[in-house]
Short mmCIF file of C-alpha atoms in Angstrom, two decimals:
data_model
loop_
_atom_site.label_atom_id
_atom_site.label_comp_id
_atom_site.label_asym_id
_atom_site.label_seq_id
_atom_site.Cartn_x
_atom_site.Cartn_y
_atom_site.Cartn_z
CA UNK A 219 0.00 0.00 0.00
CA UNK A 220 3.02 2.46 0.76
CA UNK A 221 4.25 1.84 -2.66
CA UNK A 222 1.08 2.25 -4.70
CA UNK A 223 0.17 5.77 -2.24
CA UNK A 224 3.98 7.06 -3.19
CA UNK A 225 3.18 6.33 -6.99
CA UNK A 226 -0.04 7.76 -7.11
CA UNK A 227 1.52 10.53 -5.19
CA UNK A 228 4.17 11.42 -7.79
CA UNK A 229 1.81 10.81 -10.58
CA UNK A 230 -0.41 13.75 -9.34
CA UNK A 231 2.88 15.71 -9.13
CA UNK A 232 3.93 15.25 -12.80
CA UNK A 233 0.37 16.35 -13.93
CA UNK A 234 0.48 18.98 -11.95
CA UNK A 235 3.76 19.69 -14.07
CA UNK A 236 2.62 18.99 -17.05
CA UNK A 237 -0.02 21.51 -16.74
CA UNK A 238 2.54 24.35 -15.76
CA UNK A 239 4.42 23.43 -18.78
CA UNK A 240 1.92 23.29 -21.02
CA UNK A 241 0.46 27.26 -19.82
CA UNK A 242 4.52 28.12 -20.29
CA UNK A 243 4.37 26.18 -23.82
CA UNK A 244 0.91 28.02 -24.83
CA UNK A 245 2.31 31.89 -23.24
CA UNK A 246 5.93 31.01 -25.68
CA UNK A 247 3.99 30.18 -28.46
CA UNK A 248 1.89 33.36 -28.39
CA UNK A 249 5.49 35.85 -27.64
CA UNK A 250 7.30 34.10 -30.44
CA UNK A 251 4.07 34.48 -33.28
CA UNK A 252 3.61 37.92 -31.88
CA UNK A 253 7.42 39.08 -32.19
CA UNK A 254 7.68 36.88 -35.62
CA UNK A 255 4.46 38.75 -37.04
CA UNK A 256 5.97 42.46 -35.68
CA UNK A 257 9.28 42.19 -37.35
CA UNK A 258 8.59 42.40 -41.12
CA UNK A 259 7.09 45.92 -39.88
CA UNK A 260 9.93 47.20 -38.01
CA UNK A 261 12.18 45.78 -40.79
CA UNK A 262 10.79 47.99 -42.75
CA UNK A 263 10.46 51.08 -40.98
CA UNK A 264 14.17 50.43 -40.50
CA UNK A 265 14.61 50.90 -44.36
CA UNK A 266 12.99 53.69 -45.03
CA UNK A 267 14.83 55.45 -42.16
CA UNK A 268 18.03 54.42 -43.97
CA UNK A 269 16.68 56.07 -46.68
CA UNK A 270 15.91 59.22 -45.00
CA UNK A 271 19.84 59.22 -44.12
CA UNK A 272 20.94 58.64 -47.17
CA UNK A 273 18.96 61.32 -48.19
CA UNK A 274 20.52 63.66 -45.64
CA UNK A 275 23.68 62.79 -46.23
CA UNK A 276 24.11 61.78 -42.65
CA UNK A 277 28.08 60.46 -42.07
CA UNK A 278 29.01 60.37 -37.75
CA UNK A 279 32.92 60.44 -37.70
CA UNK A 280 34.63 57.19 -35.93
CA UNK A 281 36.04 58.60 -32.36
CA UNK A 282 38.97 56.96 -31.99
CA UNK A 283 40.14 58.64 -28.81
CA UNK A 284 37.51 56.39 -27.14
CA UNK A 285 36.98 52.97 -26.95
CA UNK A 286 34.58 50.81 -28.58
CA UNK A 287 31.56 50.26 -26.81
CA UNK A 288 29.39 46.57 -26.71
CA UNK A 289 26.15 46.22 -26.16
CA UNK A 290 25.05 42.28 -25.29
CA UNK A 291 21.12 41.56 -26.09
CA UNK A 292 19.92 38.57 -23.57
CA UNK A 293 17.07 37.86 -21.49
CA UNK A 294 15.87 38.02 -17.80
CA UNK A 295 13.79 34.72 -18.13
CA UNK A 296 15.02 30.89 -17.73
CA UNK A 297 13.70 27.60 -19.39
CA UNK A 298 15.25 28.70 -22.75
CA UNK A 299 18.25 26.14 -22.83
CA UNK A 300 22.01 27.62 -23.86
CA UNK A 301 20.26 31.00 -25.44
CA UNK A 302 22.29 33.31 -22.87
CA UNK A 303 25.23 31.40 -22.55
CA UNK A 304 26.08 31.09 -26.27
CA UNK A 305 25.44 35.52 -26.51
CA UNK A 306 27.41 35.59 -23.48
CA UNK A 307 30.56 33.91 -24.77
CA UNK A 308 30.31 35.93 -28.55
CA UNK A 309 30.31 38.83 -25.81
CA UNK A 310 33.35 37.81 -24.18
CA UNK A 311 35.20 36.66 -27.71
CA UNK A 312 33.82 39.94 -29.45
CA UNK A 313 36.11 41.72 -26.36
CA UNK A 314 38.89 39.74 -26.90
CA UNK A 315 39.13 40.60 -30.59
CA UNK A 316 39.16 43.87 -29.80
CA UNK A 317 41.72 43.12 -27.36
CA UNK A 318 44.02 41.46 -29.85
CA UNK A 319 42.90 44.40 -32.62
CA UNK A 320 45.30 46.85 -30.26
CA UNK A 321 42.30 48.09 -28.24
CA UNK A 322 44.55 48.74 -24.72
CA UNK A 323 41.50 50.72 -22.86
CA UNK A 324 38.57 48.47 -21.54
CA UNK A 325 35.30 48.76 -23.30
CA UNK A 326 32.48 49.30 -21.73
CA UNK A 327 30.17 46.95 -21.35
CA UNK A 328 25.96 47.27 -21.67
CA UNK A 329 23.88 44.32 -20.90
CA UNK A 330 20.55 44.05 -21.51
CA UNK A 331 19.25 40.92 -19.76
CA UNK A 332 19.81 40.23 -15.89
CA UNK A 333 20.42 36.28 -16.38
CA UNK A 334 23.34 36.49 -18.19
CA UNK A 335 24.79 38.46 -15.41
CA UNK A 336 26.48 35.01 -13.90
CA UNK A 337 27.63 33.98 -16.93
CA UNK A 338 29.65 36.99 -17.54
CA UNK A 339 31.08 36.94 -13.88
CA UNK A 340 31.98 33.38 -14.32
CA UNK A 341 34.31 34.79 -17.42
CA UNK A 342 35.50 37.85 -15.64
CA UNK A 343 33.70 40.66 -17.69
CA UNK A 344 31.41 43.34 -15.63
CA UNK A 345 28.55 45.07 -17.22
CA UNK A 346 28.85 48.86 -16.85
CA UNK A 347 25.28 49.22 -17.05
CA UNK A 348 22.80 46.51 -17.00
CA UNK A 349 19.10 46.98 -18.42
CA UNK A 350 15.71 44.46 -17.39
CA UNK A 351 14.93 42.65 -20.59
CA UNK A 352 11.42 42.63 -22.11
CA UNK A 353 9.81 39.63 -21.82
CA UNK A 354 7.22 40.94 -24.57
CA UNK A 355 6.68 42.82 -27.43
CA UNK A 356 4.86 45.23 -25.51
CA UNK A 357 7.58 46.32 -22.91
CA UNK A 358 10.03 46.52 -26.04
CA UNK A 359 9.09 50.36 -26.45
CA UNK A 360 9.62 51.08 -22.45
CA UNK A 361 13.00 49.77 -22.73
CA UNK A 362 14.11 51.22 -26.16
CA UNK A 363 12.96 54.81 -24.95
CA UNK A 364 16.03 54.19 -22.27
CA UNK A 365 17.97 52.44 -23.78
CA UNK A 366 18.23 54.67 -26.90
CA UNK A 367 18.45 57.46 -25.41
CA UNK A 368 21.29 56.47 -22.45
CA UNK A 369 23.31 54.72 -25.48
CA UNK A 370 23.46 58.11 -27.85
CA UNK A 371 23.76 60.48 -25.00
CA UNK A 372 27.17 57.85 -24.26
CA UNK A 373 28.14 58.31 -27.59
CA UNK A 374 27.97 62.03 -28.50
CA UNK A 375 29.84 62.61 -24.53
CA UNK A 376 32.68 60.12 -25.88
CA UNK A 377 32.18 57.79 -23.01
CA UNK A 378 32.76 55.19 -26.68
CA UNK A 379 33.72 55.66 -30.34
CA UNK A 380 31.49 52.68 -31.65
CA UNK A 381 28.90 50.49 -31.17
CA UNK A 382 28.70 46.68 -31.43
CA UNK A 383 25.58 44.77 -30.50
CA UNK A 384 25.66 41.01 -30.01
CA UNK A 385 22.00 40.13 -30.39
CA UNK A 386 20.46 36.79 -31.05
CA UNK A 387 19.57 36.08 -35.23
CA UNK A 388 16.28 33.79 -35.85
CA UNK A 389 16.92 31.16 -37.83
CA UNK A 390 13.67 29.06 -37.11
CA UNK A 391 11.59 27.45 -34.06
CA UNK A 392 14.18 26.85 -31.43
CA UNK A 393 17.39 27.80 -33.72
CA UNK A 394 19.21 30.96 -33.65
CA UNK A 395 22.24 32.72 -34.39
CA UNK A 396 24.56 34.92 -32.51
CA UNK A 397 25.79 37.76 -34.34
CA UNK A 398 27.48 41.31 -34.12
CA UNK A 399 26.12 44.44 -35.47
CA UNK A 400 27.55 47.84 -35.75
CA UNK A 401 25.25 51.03 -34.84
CA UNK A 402 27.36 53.86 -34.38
CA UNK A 403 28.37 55.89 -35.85
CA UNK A 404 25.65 56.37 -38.16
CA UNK A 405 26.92 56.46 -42.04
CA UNK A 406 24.31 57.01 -44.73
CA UNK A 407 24.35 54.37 -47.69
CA UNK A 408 23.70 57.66 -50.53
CA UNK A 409 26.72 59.29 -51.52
CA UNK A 410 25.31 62.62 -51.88
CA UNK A 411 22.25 64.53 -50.47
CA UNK A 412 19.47 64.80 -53.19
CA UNK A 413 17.34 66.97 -50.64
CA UNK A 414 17.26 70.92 -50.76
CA UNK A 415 17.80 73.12 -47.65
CA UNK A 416 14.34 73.42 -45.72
CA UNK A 417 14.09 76.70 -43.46
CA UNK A 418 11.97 75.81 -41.17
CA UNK A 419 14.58 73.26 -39.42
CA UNK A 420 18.51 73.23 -39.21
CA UNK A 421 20.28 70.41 -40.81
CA UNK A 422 21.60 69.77 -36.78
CA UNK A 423 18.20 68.79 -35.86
CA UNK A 424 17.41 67.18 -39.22
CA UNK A 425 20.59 65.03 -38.30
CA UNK A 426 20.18 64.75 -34.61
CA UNK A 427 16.08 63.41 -35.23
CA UNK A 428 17.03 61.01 -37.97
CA UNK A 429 20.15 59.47 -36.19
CA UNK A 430 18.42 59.10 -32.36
CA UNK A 431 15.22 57.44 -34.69
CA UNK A 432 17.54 54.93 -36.56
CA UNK A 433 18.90 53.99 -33.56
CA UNK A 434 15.68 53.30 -31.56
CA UNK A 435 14.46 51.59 -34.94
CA UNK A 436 17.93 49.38 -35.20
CA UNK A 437 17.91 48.28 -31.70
CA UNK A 438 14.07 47.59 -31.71
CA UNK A 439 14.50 45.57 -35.11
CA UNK A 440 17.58 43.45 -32.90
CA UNK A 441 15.47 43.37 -29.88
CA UNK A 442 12.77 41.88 -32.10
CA UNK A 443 14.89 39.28 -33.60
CA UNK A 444 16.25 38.14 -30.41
CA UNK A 445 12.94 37.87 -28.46
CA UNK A 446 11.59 35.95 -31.17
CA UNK A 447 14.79 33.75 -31.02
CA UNK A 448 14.54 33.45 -27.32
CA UNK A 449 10.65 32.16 -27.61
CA UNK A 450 11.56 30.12 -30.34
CA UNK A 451 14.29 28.29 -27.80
CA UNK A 452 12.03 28.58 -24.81
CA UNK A 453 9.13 26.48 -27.31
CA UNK A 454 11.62 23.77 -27.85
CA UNK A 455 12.13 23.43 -24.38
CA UNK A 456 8.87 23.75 -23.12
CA UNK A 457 7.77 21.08 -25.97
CA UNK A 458 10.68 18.75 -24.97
CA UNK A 459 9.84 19.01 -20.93
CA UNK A 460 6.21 18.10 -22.06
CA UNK A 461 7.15 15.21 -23.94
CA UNK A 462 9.31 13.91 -21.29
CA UNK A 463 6.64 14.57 -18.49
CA UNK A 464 4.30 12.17 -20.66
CA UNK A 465 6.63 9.80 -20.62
CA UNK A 466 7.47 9.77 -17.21
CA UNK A 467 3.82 9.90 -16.38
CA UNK A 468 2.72 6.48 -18.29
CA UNK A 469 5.82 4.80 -17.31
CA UNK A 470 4.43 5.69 -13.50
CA UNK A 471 1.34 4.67 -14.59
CA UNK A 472 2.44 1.62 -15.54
CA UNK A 473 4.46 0.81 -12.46
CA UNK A 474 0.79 1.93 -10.56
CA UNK A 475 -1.08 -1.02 -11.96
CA UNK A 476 1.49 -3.47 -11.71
CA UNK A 477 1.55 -2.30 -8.02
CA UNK A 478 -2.35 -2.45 -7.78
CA UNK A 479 -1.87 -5.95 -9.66
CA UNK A 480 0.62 -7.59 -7.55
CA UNK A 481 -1.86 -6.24 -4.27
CA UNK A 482 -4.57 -7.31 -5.59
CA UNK A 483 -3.14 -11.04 -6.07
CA UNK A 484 -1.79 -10.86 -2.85
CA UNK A 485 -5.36 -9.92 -1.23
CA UNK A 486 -6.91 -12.77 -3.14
CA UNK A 487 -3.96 -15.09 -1.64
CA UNK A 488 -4.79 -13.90 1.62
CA UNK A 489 -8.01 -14.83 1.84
CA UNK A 490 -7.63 -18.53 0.12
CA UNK A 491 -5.29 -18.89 2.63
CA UNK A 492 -7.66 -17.83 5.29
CA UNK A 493 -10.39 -19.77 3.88
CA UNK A 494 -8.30 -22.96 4.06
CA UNK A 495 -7.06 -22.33 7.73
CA UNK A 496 -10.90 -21.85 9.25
CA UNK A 497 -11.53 -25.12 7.09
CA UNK A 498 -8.53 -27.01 9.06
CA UNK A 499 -7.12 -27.83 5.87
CA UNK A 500 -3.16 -26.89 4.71
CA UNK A 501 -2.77 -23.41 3.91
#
């Protein structure tokens, strides 16, 4: 009886699993469409701001009295497998080529994503600044509005010369890529400005509107990328803890009835036995 209660005990507990994973399977599923079906949109908005610097003729100068700056896209949430790690360590090699490119003055480091925090201690690298990650498309904005805005304002006071961001690349359900993207300085594709002199604004704040929106439009397009990357991995995992919570769950099923079997034989013994003993014959 103590075996069958501590069976039927753990079989409640891997349902009651199962249904936690499944809510965390259904609430991935619906973050990764929603992040997959924003991007084309912010792609795109991208492009035509690329345009709008092309047509301005916008060209930032490299500083190269300060060091390059990194900026490492990861997450605040678990259950996604080796997502943070593997942006963690490009993080750490992207340094070290910098390292080896000459770079003698320590680059500062911007983190956006509290669980990768460990990782980076574990390799010796400190975030100077480290940022809560949106878990959603809809905190994206709340974040970029900071994050934007802290990142330029770092820039234009020389705090670094350039910007690399090591952000996650989709490349399907539970496959991704880590990858390196420059952001600043901001150079125009057009070699020349096709646009006449307006009056009404300087070309300062032409420049200084176009560049702080291509950044926030860059970095949400990356953020986008990498959230839907992150879902993607935290799917996978969510589909692969289900799978092996069913099978855990029949194989303790299984064990349950041989345990109800083998009791119920033994009940039936019992009593023959019994039967035979009030009869006075052999038990």
């Amino acid at each position: 009886m103590k075996r069958e209660q501590q069976l039927e005990r753990r079989l409640h507990t891997l349902h009651t699993l199962g249904e936690a994973v499944s809510a965390m399977r259904s609430l991935a599923a619906h973050h990764f469409r929603l992040s997959r079906q924003t991007l084309p949109a912010a792609r795109e908005y991208r492009q035509q701001i690329e345009w709008a610097l092309s047509e301005i003729d916008v060209h930032q100068q490299l500083n190269l009295s300060a060091p390059p700056g990194v900026l490492l896209v990861a997450s605040d949430l678990g259950l996604c497998g080796d997502y943070n790690l593997k942006l963690a360590q490009t993080a750490r090699d992207e340094l070290e080529q910098l390292k080896m490119a000459g770079e003698l003055r320590t680059p500062p480091l911007y983190c956006v994503g509290r669980r990768s925090q460990s990782m980076l201690s574990r390799m010796g690298l400190t975030a100077t600044r480290l940022y809560s990650a949106a878990a959603s498309v809809d905190g994206l904005p709340g974040l970029l509005l900071q994050l934007a805005e802290e990142l330029l304002d770092e820039f234009l006071n020389g705090r670094f010369g350039s910007l690399h961001v090591i952000s996650a690349r989709f490349e399907g359900a539970g496959r991704f890529v880590p990858t390196t993207t420059q952001v600043l300085p901001v150079r125009a594709n057009g070699e020349v400005a096709r646009l006449r002199p307006t009056s009404y604004q300087s070309r300062r704040r032409i420049v200084g509107v176009a560049v702080r929106e291509y950044l926030y439009t860059t970095l949400y397009e990356l953020l986008l990328d990498s959230l839907a990357s992150e879902h993607g991995m935290r799917l996978l995992a969510a589909e692969s803890a289900r799978q092996w919570l069913e099978e855990t769950a029949e194989t303790v099923r299984r064990q349950l009835s041989a345990t109800r079997r083998e009791s119920t034989t033994q009940e039936v013994l019992d009593i023959v036995a019994g039967r035979r003993t009030m009869r006075g014959g052999p038990a």
